[in-house]
Amino acid sequence: MVVINEWCKGKVPVIGILTAQKKDGSIAGNAPLFIGLQKKLISHNGISFIFTLEGVHEHSIEGFTFIPEKKGWEKITAPYPDLVYNRIPFRTSEEELKNTEFFSCLRDKNIPFFNPGFIDKYELYQLFKNHPTLQSYMPATITAIHKQEFLSFLTKFNSIYLKPAQSARGNGIFKLVLDTDKKICFKGLKTSEEFLTFDHFWVEWENKLKKKNYLAQEEIKSRLYDGNRFDLRILAHAENNHYIVTGVGIRQSQIQEITTHIPKGGRLLPYDLFQTEELDLFIQTIVEQIGKALSKKLGFFGEFSIDVGISQSGQYYIYEVNSKPMSFDESEIEERKIDHLCRLFLQLTGNKK
């Protein structure tokens, strides 16, 4: 309490980072990011603390602040912060939060916050498919819950991906291929199965598809590099009523072709291998358009990442937009991320010093 109150007396920005508890009661979240933000904020004469919904009270919040001199966390009780940065890592925890009055309380207190929440993949598709700029970059997508519609979609494209509407990091993704003899080839990250007919597949998978709100998305035949597909990970942040590109990384599949995520066996490639003026312009354009579209529809987004693919014909496609970007393996992108976030914190809190 002493630490926070001393800073508050100096009229400095106080940033609250909202996360969640694990089942064992410990605090979840990206500790290196939280520590990096605290160190950078202190250099700008600010401070941050992390907290969970369990620590929120009517007039105060219990949480933890990182003390660089002690290289450790100190438990504190603080007044409500000047800004709340939503880094809840679990969708279930965020759903519980939406049923509380916390965000309403922040609005009543005129406390800015971002991001408003995880993004549902189908909600994203519906938002972008009618957008004047973004619609041309969206792969065809439907909900995978109606048998006849699903079969017609598979018949049209022959090869599709199945994705849970609410998932991240390549979890739960499958590839479905309709052979010329009408057999169904079903491929996961570690499994492969064949069904004699679509009906055989549907009998086994109907309930699973409906339970997790799966989407069916046309497969984009990706441009290859050294024989394997790759895609782009783009990190973006808000700045002065615009959205800027913080960094671009390339991820390439290696041991499987379902996803390019590093935890699933993908590898890093440098962006300059593929960088062109045309690609730079495309990235800058979609970053600005996506940021504005999301904020207008769902609430202010201060950051997000985008997964983009390039087809064999050179067409660009937007695969995913993530409101809680994972850490980038490129250290320079992570450093810029912390810089841009702190600049945004200061901007949104009025740069009080």
GROMACS .gro file of N, CA, C and O in nm, residues 128-212:
model
  340
  128PHE      N    1  -1.610  -0.862  -4.095
  128PHE     CA    2  -1.522  -0.827  -4.206
  128PHE      C    3  -1.581  -0.857  -4.344
  128PHE      O    4  -1.541  -0.797  -4.443
  129LYS      N    5  -1.674  -0.952  -4.354
  129LYS     CA    6  -1.718  -0.996  -4.487
  129LYS      C    7  -1.795  -0.887  -4.562
  129LYS      O    8  -1.807  -0.894  -4.685
  130ASN      N    9  -1.847  -0.789  -4.490
  130ASN     CA   10  -1.917  -0.678  -4.555
  130ASN      C   11  -1.837  -0.548  -4.549
  130ASN      O   12  -1.889  -0.444  -4.586
  131HIS      N   13  -1.714  -0.556  -4.502
  131HIS     CA   14  -1.629  -0.438  -4.492
  131HIS      C   15  -1.577  -0.402  -4.630
  131HIS      O   16  -1.529  -0.490  -4.704
  132PRO      N   17  -1.583  -0.276  -4.670
  132PRO     CA   18  -1.543  -0.238  -4.807
  132PRO      C   19  -1.399  -0.273  -4.843
  132PRO      O   20  -1.370  -0.302  -4.959
  133THR      N   21  -1.310  -0.272  -4.745
  133THR     CA   22  -1.170  -0.304  -4.773
  133THR      C   23  -1.134  -0.447  -4.737
  133THR      O   24  -1.067  -0.517  -4.814
  134LEU      N   25  -1.179  -0.494  -4.623
  134LEU     CA   26  -1.134  -0.622  -4.569
  134LEU      C   27  -1.203  -0.743  -4.631
  134LEU      O   28  -1.149  -0.854  -4.627
  135GLN      N   29  -1.321  -0.725  -4.690
  135GLN     CA   30  -1.398  -0.840  -4.738
  135GLN      C   31  -1.323  -0.921  -4.844
  135GLN      O   32  -1.338  -1.044  -4.851
  136SER      N   33  -1.241  -0.856  -4.924
  136SER     CA   34  -1.171  -0.928  -5.031
  136SER      C   35  -1.057  -1.015  -4.979
  136SER      O   36  -0.999  -1.093  -5.055
  137TYR      N   37  -1.024  -1.002  -4.852
  137TYR     CA   38  -0.914  -1.079  -4.794
  137TYR      C   39  -0.962  -1.193  -4.704
  137TYR      O   40  -0.881  -1.258  -4.638
  138MET      N   41  -1.093  -1.219  -4.702
  138MET     CA   42  -1.148  -1.320  -4.612
  138MET      C   43  -1.172  -1.452  -4.684
  138MET      O   44  -1.241  -1.456  -4.786
  139PRO      N   45  -1.116  -1.563  -4.634
  139PRO     CA   46  -1.149  -1.694  -4.691
  139PRO      C   47  -1.297  -1.725  -4.666
  139PRO      O   48  -1.354  -1.682  -4.564
  140ALA      N   49  -1.360  -1.798  -4.755
  140ALA     CA   50  -1.500  -1.837  -4.736
  140ALA      C   51  -1.513  -1.916  -4.607
  140ALA      O   52  -1.432  -2.006  -4.579
  141THR      N   53  -1.614  -1.883  -4.528
  141THR     CA   54  -1.631  -1.943  -4.395
  141THR      C   55  -1.779  -1.963  -4.364
  141THR      O   56  -1.861  -1.876  -4.396
  142ILE      N   57  -1.813  -2.076  -4.303
  142ILE     CA   58  -1.950  -2.100  -4.256
  142ILE      C   59  -1.942  -2.166  -4.118
  142ILE      O   60  -1.837  -2.219  -4.079
  143THR      N   61  -2.054  -2.165  -4.046
  143THR     CA   62  -2.061  -2.245  -3.925
  143THR      C   63  -2.080  -2.391  -3.965
  143THR      O   64  -2.152  -2.421  -4.060
  144ALA      N   65  -2.012  -2.481  -3.892
  144ALA     CA   66  -2.013  -2.623  -3.931
  144ALA      C   67  -2.116  -2.701  -3.851
  144ALA      O   68  -2.086  -2.807  -3.794
  145ILE      N   69  -2.238  -2.650  -3.846
  145ILE     CA   70  -2.339  -2.714  -3.761
  145ILE      C   71  -2.460  -2.765  -3.839
  145ILE      O   72  -2.541  -2.840  -3.784
  146HIS      N   73  -2.473  -2.726  -3.965
  146HIS     CA   74  -2.586  -2.771  -4.046
  146HIS      C   75  -2.535  -2.870  -4.152
  146HIS      O   76  -2.454  -2.834  -4.237
  147LYS      N   77  -2.583  -2.992  -4.146
  147LYS     CA   78  -2.528  -3.100  -4.227
  147LYS      C   79  -2.526  -3.067  -4.376
  147LYS      O   80  -2.422  -3.079  -4.442
  148GLN      N   81  -2.639  -3.027  -4.432
  148GLN     CA   82  -2.647  -3.009  -4.577
  148GLN      C   83  -2.561  -2.891  -4.622
  148GLN      O   84  -2.493  -2.897  -4.725
  149GLU      N   85  -2.563  -2.782  -4.545
  149GLU     CA   86  -2.481  -2.667  -4.578
  149GLU      C   87  -2.333  -2.704  -4.571
  149GLU      O   88  -2.253  -2.664  -4.657
  150PHE      N   89  -2.298  -2.779  -4.469
  150PHE     CA   90  -2.160  -2.822  -4.452
  150PHE      C   91  -2.115  -2.909  -4.569
  150PHE      O   92  -2.005  -2.891  -4.624
  151LEU      N   93  -2.198  -3.005  -4.608
  151LEU     CA   94  -2.164  -3.094  -4.720
  151LEU      C   95  -2.148  -3.015  -4.850
  151LEU      O   96  -2.055  -3.040  -4.928
  152SER      N   97  -2.237  -2.920  -4.874
  152SER     CA   98  -2.228  -2.838  -4.995
  152SER      C   99  -2.097  -2.757  -4.995
  152SER      O  100  -2.032  -2.743  -5.100
  153PHE      N  101  -2.061  -2.707  -4.878
  153PHE     CA  102  -1.937  -2.628  -4.865
  153PHE      C  103  -1.815  -2.716  -4.894
  153PHE      O  104  -1.725  -2.676  -4.969
  154LEU      N  105  -1.813  -2.835  -4.836
  154LEU     CA  106  -1.702  -2.928  -4.859
  154LEU      C  107  -1.695  -2.971  -5.005
  154LEU      O  108  -1.586  -2.980  -5.063
  155THR      N  109  -1.809  -2.995  -5.065
  155THR     CA  110  -1.813  -3.035  -5.206
  155THR      C  111  -1.760  -2.924  -5.296
  155THR      O  112  -1.692  -2.950  -5.396
  156LYS      N  113  -1.791  -2.802  -5.262
  156LYS     CA  114  -1.747  -2.687  -5.342
  156LYS      C  115  -1.596  -2.669  -5.337
  156LYS      O  116  -1.531  -2.644  -5.440
  157PHE      N  117  -1.537  -2.681  -5.215
  157PHE     CA  118  -1.395  -2.649  -5.199
  157PHE      C  119  -1.306  -2.772  -5.191
  157PHE      O  120  -1.183  -2.760  -5.204
  158ASN      N  121  -1.363  -2.889  -5.165
  158ASN     CA  122  -1.289  -3.017  -5.158
  158ASN      C  123  -1.193  -3.027  -5.039
  158ASN      O  124  -1.178  -3.132  -4.979
  159SER      N  125  -1.128  -2.919  -5.006
  159SER     CA  126  -1.034  -2.919  -4.894
  159SER      C  127  -1.064  -2.798  -4.805
  159SER      O  128  -1.062  -2.684  -4.851
  160ILE      N  129  -1.093  -2.826  -4.678
  160ILE     CA  130  -1.130  -2.718  -4.585
  160ILE      C  131  -1.062  -2.738  -4.450
  160ILE      O  132  -1.010  -2.846  -4.419
  161TYR      N  133  -1.064  -2.632  -4.369
  161TYR     CA  134  -1.018  -2.640  -4.232
  161TYR      C  135  -1.138  -2.631  -4.138
  161TYR      O  136  -1.235  -2.561  -4.165
  162LEU      N  137  -1.130  -2.702  -4.026
  162LEU     CA  138  -1.229  -2.692  -3.920
  162LEU      C  139  -1.162  -2.625  -3.800
  162LEU      O  140  -1.056  -2.669  -3.754
  163LYS      N  141  -1.225  -2.517  -3.751
  163LYS     CA  142  -1.167  -2.440  -3.641
  163LYS      C  143  -1.274  -2.410  -3.537
  163LYS      O  144  -1.384  -2.364  -3.572
  164PRO      N  145  -1.246  -2.431  -3.408
  164PRO     CA  146  -1.341  -2.387  -3.306
  164PRO      C  147  -1.354  -2.235  -3.310
  164PRO      O  148  -1.253  -2.164  -3.328
  165ALA      N  149  -1.475  -2.183  -3.296
  165ALA     CA  150  -1.496  -2.038  -3.305
  165ALA      C  151  -1.423  -1.964  -3.195
  165ALA      O  152  -1.386  -1.847  -3.211
  166GLN      N  153  -1.400  -2.031  -3.083
  166GLN     CA  154  -1.331  -1.968  -2.970
  166GLN      C  155  -1.211  -2.052  -2.930
  166GLN      O  156  -1.219  -2.138  -2.841
  167SER      N  157  -1.101  -2.027  -2.998
  167SER     CA  158  -0.977  -2.099  -2.966
  167SER      C  159  -0.860  -2.014  -3.012
  167SER      O  160  -0.877  -1.914  -3.082
  168ALA      N  161  -0.740  -2.055  -2.973
  168ALA     CA  162  -0.620  -1.981  -3.011
  168ALA      C  163  -0.503  -2.079  -3.021
  168ALA      O  164  -0.513  -2.195  -2.982
  169ARG      N  165  -0.393  -2.030  -3.075
  169ARG     CA  166  -0.267  -2.104  -3.080
  169ARG      C  167  -0.275  -2.233  -3.161
  169ARG      O  168  -0.199  -2.326  -3.140
  170GLY      N  169  -0.369  -2.238  -3.254
  170GLY     CA  170  -0.379  -2.356  -3.338
  170GLY      C  171  -0.445  -2.475  -3.273
  170GLY      O  172  -0.443  -2.586  -3.327
  171ASN      N  173  -0.507  -2.453  -3.156
  171ASN     CA  174  -0.569  -2.565  -3.085
  171ASN      C  175  -0.701  -2.605  -3.151
  171ASN      O  176  -0.782  -2.521  -3.187
  172GLY      N  177  -0.722  -2.735  -3.164
  172GLY     CA  178  -0.849  -2.787  -3.215
  172GLY      C  179  -0.870  -2.774  -3.363
  172GLY      O  180  -0.982  -2.792  -3.412
  173ILE      N  181  -0.765  -2.743  -3.439
  173ILE     CA  182  -0.780  -2.726  -3.584
  173ILE      C  183  -0.761  -2.860  -3.656
  173ILE      O  184  -0.670  -2.938  -3.623
  174PHE      N  185  -0.847  -2.884  -3.754
  174PHE     CA  186  -0.839  -3.005  -3.836
  174PHE      C  187  -0.853  -2.969  -3.983
  174PHE      O  188  -0.907  -2.865  -4.018
  175LYS      N  189  -0.805  -3.059  -4.066
  175LYS     CA  190  -0.819  -3.043  -4.211
  175LYS      C  191  -0.904  -3.157  -4.264
  175LYS      O  192  -0.887  -3.273  -4.225
  176LEU      N  193  -0.997  -3.123  -4.352
  176LEU     CA  194  -1.089  -3.220  -4.408
  176LEU      C  195  -1.077  -3.216  -4.560
  176LEU      O  196  -1.088  -3.108  -4.620
  177VAL      N  197  -1.053  -3.330  -4.620
  177VAL     CA  198  -1.036  -3.338  -4.766
  177VAL      C  199  -1.134  -3.440  -4.823
  177VAL      O  200  -1.145  -3.553  -4.775
  178LEU      N  201  -1.208  -3.398  -4.927
  178LEU     CA  202  -1.301  -3.486  -4.997
  178LEU      C  203  -1.231  -3.544  -5.119
  178LEU      O  204  -1.199  -3.472  -5.214
  179ASP      N  205  -1.206  -3.675  -5.116
  179ASP     CA  206  -1.138  -3.741  -5.227
  179ASP      C  207  -1.231  -3.755  -5.347
  179ASP      O  208  -1.352  -3.741  -5.335
  180THR      N  209  -1.173  -3.788  -5.461
  180THR     CA  210  -1.253  -3.806  -5.583
  180THR      C  211  -1.351  -3.922  -5.571
  180THR      O  212  -1.455  -3.923  -5.636
  181ASP      N  213  -1.320  -4.020  -5.485
  181ASP     CA  214  -1.412  -4.132  -5.465
  181ASP      C  215  -1.508  -4.105  -5.348
  181ASP      O  216  -1.572  -4.198  -5.297
  182LYS      N  217  -1.515  -3.978  -5.306
  182LYS     CA  218  -1.608  -3.931  -5.202
  182LYS      C  219  -1.571  -3.973  -5.061
  182LYS      O  220  -1.647  -3.954  -4.966
  183LYS      N  221  -1.453  -4.032  -5.043
  183LYS     CA  222  -1.405  -4.062  -4.909
  183LYS      C  223  -1.362  -3.931  -4.840
  183LYS      O  224  -1.322  -3.835  -4.906
  184ILE      N  225  -1.368  -3.931  -4.708
  184ILE     CA  226  -1.329  -3.813  -4.630
  184ILE      C  227  -1.198  -3.841  -4.559
  184ILE      O  228  -1.188  -3.935  -4.478
  185CYS      N  229  -1.097  -3.762  -4.588
  185CYS     CA  230  -0.969  -3.771  -4.517
  185CYS      C  231  -0.966  -3.664  -4.409
  185CYS      O  232  -0.979  -3.544  -4.439
  186PHE      N  233  -0.950  -3.706  -4.286
  186PHE     CA  234  -0.956  -3.618  -4.170
  186PHE      C  235  -0.818  -3.614  -4.104
  186PHE      O  236  -0.766  -3.717  -4.062
  187LYS      N  237  -0.758  -3.493  -4.098
  187LYS     CA  238  -0.621  -3.482  -4.046
  187LYS      C  239  -0.615  -3.381  -3.932
  187LYS      O  240  -0.664  -3.269  -3.944
  188GLY      N  241  -0.554  -3.421  -3.822
  188GLY     CA  242  -0.526  -3.332  -3.711
  188GLY      C  243  -0.376  -3.313  -3.696
  188GLY      O  244  -0.299  -3.359  -3.780
  189LEU      N  245  -0.335  -3.247  -3.589
  189LEU     CA  246  -0.193  -3.223  -3.568
  189LEU      C  247  -0.117  -3.353  -3.545
  189LEU      O  248  -0.002  -3.366  -3.586
  190LYS      N  249  -0.184  -3.449  -3.480
  190LYS     CA  250  -0.115  -3.575  -3.448
  190LYS      C  251  -0.192  -3.698  -3.494
  190LYS      O  252  -0.147  -3.810  -3.476
  191THR      N  253  -0.309  -3.677  -3.553
  191THR     CA  254  -0.393  -3.790  -3.591
  191THR      C  255  -0.437  -3.779  -3.737
  191THR      O  256  -0.438  -3.670  -3.795
  192SER      N  257  -0.474  -3.892  -3.791
  192SER     CA  258  -0.527  -3.896  -3.927
  192SER      C  259  -0.629  -4.010  -3.934
  192SER      O  260  -0.608  -4.117  -3.876
  193GLU      N  261  -0.739  -3.985  -4.002
  193GLU     CA  262  -0.847  -4.083  -4.007
  193GLU      C  263  -0.917  -4.074  -4.142
  193GLU      O  264  -0.919  -3.967  -4.205
  194GLU      N  265  -0.972  -4.183  -4.187
  194GLU     CA  266  -1.045  -4.186  -4.313
  194GLU      C  267  -1.188  -4.235  -4.291
  194GLU      O  268  -1.210  -4.332  -4.218
  195PHE      N  269  -1.285  -4.164  -4.351
  195PHE     CA  270  -1.425  -4.204  -4.343
  195PHE      C  271  -1.473  -4.242  -4.483
  195PHE      O  272  -1.442  -4.172  -4.581
  196LEU      N  273  -1.548  -4.351  -4.492
  196LEU     CA  274  -1.591  -4.400  -4.622
  196LEU      C  275  -1.684  -4.302  -4.692
  196LEU      O  276  -1.682  -4.291  -4.815
  197THR      N  277  -1.767  -4.232  -4.615
  197THR     CA  278  -1.860  -4.135  -4.673
  197THR      C  279  -1.872  -4.015  -4.580
  197THR      O  280  -1.829  -4.019  -4.464
  198PHE      N  281  -1.933  -3.910  -4.630
  198PHE     CA  282  -1.958  -3.793  -4.546
  198PHE      C  283  -2.050  -3.829  -4.430
  198PHE      O  284  -2.033  -3.778  -4.319
  199ASP      N  285  -2.148  -3.914  -4.454
  199ASP     CA  286  -2.241  -3.954  -4.348
  199ASP      C  287  -2.167  -4.021  -4.233
  199ASP      O  288  -2.200  -3.999  -4.115
  200HIS      N  289  -2.068  -4.105  -4.263
  200HIS     CA  290  -1.989  -4.168  -4.158
  200HIS      C  291  -1.916  -4.063  -4.074
  200HIS      O  292  -1.912  -4.071  -3.951
  201PHE      N  293  -1.860  -3.965  -4.142
  201PHE     CA  294  -1.792  -3.856  -4.070
  201PHE      C  295  -1.891  -3.781  -3.982
  201PHE      O  296  -1.865  -3.753  -3.865
  202TRP      N  297  -2.007  -3.748  -4.038
  202TRP     CA  298  -2.105  -3.664  -3.967
  202TRP      C  299  -2.157  -3.735  -3.841
  202TRP      O  300  -2.175  -3.671  -3.737
  203VAL      N  301  -2.181  -3.863  -3.850
  203VAL     CA  302  -2.230  -3.939  -3.734
  203VAL      C  303  -2.132  -3.927  -3.618
  203VAL      O  304  -2.173  -3.911  -3.502
  204GLU      N  305  -2.002  -3.934  -3.648
  204GLU     CA  306  -1.902  -3.930  -3.541
  204GLU      C  307  -1.873  -3.788  -3.491
  204GLU      O  308  -1.843  -3.768  -3.374
  205TRP      N  309  -1.887  -3.689  -3.579
  205TRP     CA  310  -1.840  -3.555  -3.544
  205TRP      C  311  -1.949  -3.450  -3.524
  205TRP      O  312  -1.920  -3.339  -3.478
  206GLU      N  313  -2.072  -3.481  -3.553
  206GLU     CA  314  -2.178  -3.379  -3.543
  206GLU      C  315  -2.182  -3.314  -3.404
  206GLU      O  316  -2.182  -3.190  -3.393
  207ASN      N  317  -2.186  -3.394  -3.300
  207ASN     CA  318  -2.197  -3.339  -3.165
  207ASN      C  319  -2.074  -3.257  -3.126
  207ASN      O  320  -2.085  -3.152  -3.061
  208LYS      N  321  -1.956  -3.303  -3.167
  208LYS     CA  322  -1.833  -3.229  -3.135
  208LYS      C  323  -1.830  -3.094  -3.206
  208LYS      O  324  -1.790  -2.993  -3.149
  209LEU      N  325  -1.873  -3.092  -3.331
  209LEU     CA  326  -1.874  -2.969  -3.409
  209LEU      C  327  -1.969  -2.866  -3.347
  209LEU      O  328  -1.938  -2.747  -3.338
  210LYS      N  329  -2.084  -2.914  -3.304
  210LYS     CA  330  -2.184  -2.824  -3.247
  210LYS      C  331  -2.146  -2.778  -3.107
  210LYS      O  332  -2.169  -2.662  -3.070
  211LYS      N  333  -2.088  -2.868  -3.028
  211LYS     CA  334  -2.053  -2.836  -2.890
  211LYS      C  335  -1.950  -2.723  -2.883
  211LYS      O  336  -1.959  -2.634  -2.797
  212LYS      N  337  -1.853  -2.723  -2.973
  212LYS     CA  338  -1.748  -2.622  -2.971
  212LYS      C  339  -1.765  -2.516  -3.080
  212LYS      O  340  -1.671  -2.441  -3.108
   0.00000   0.00000   0.00000
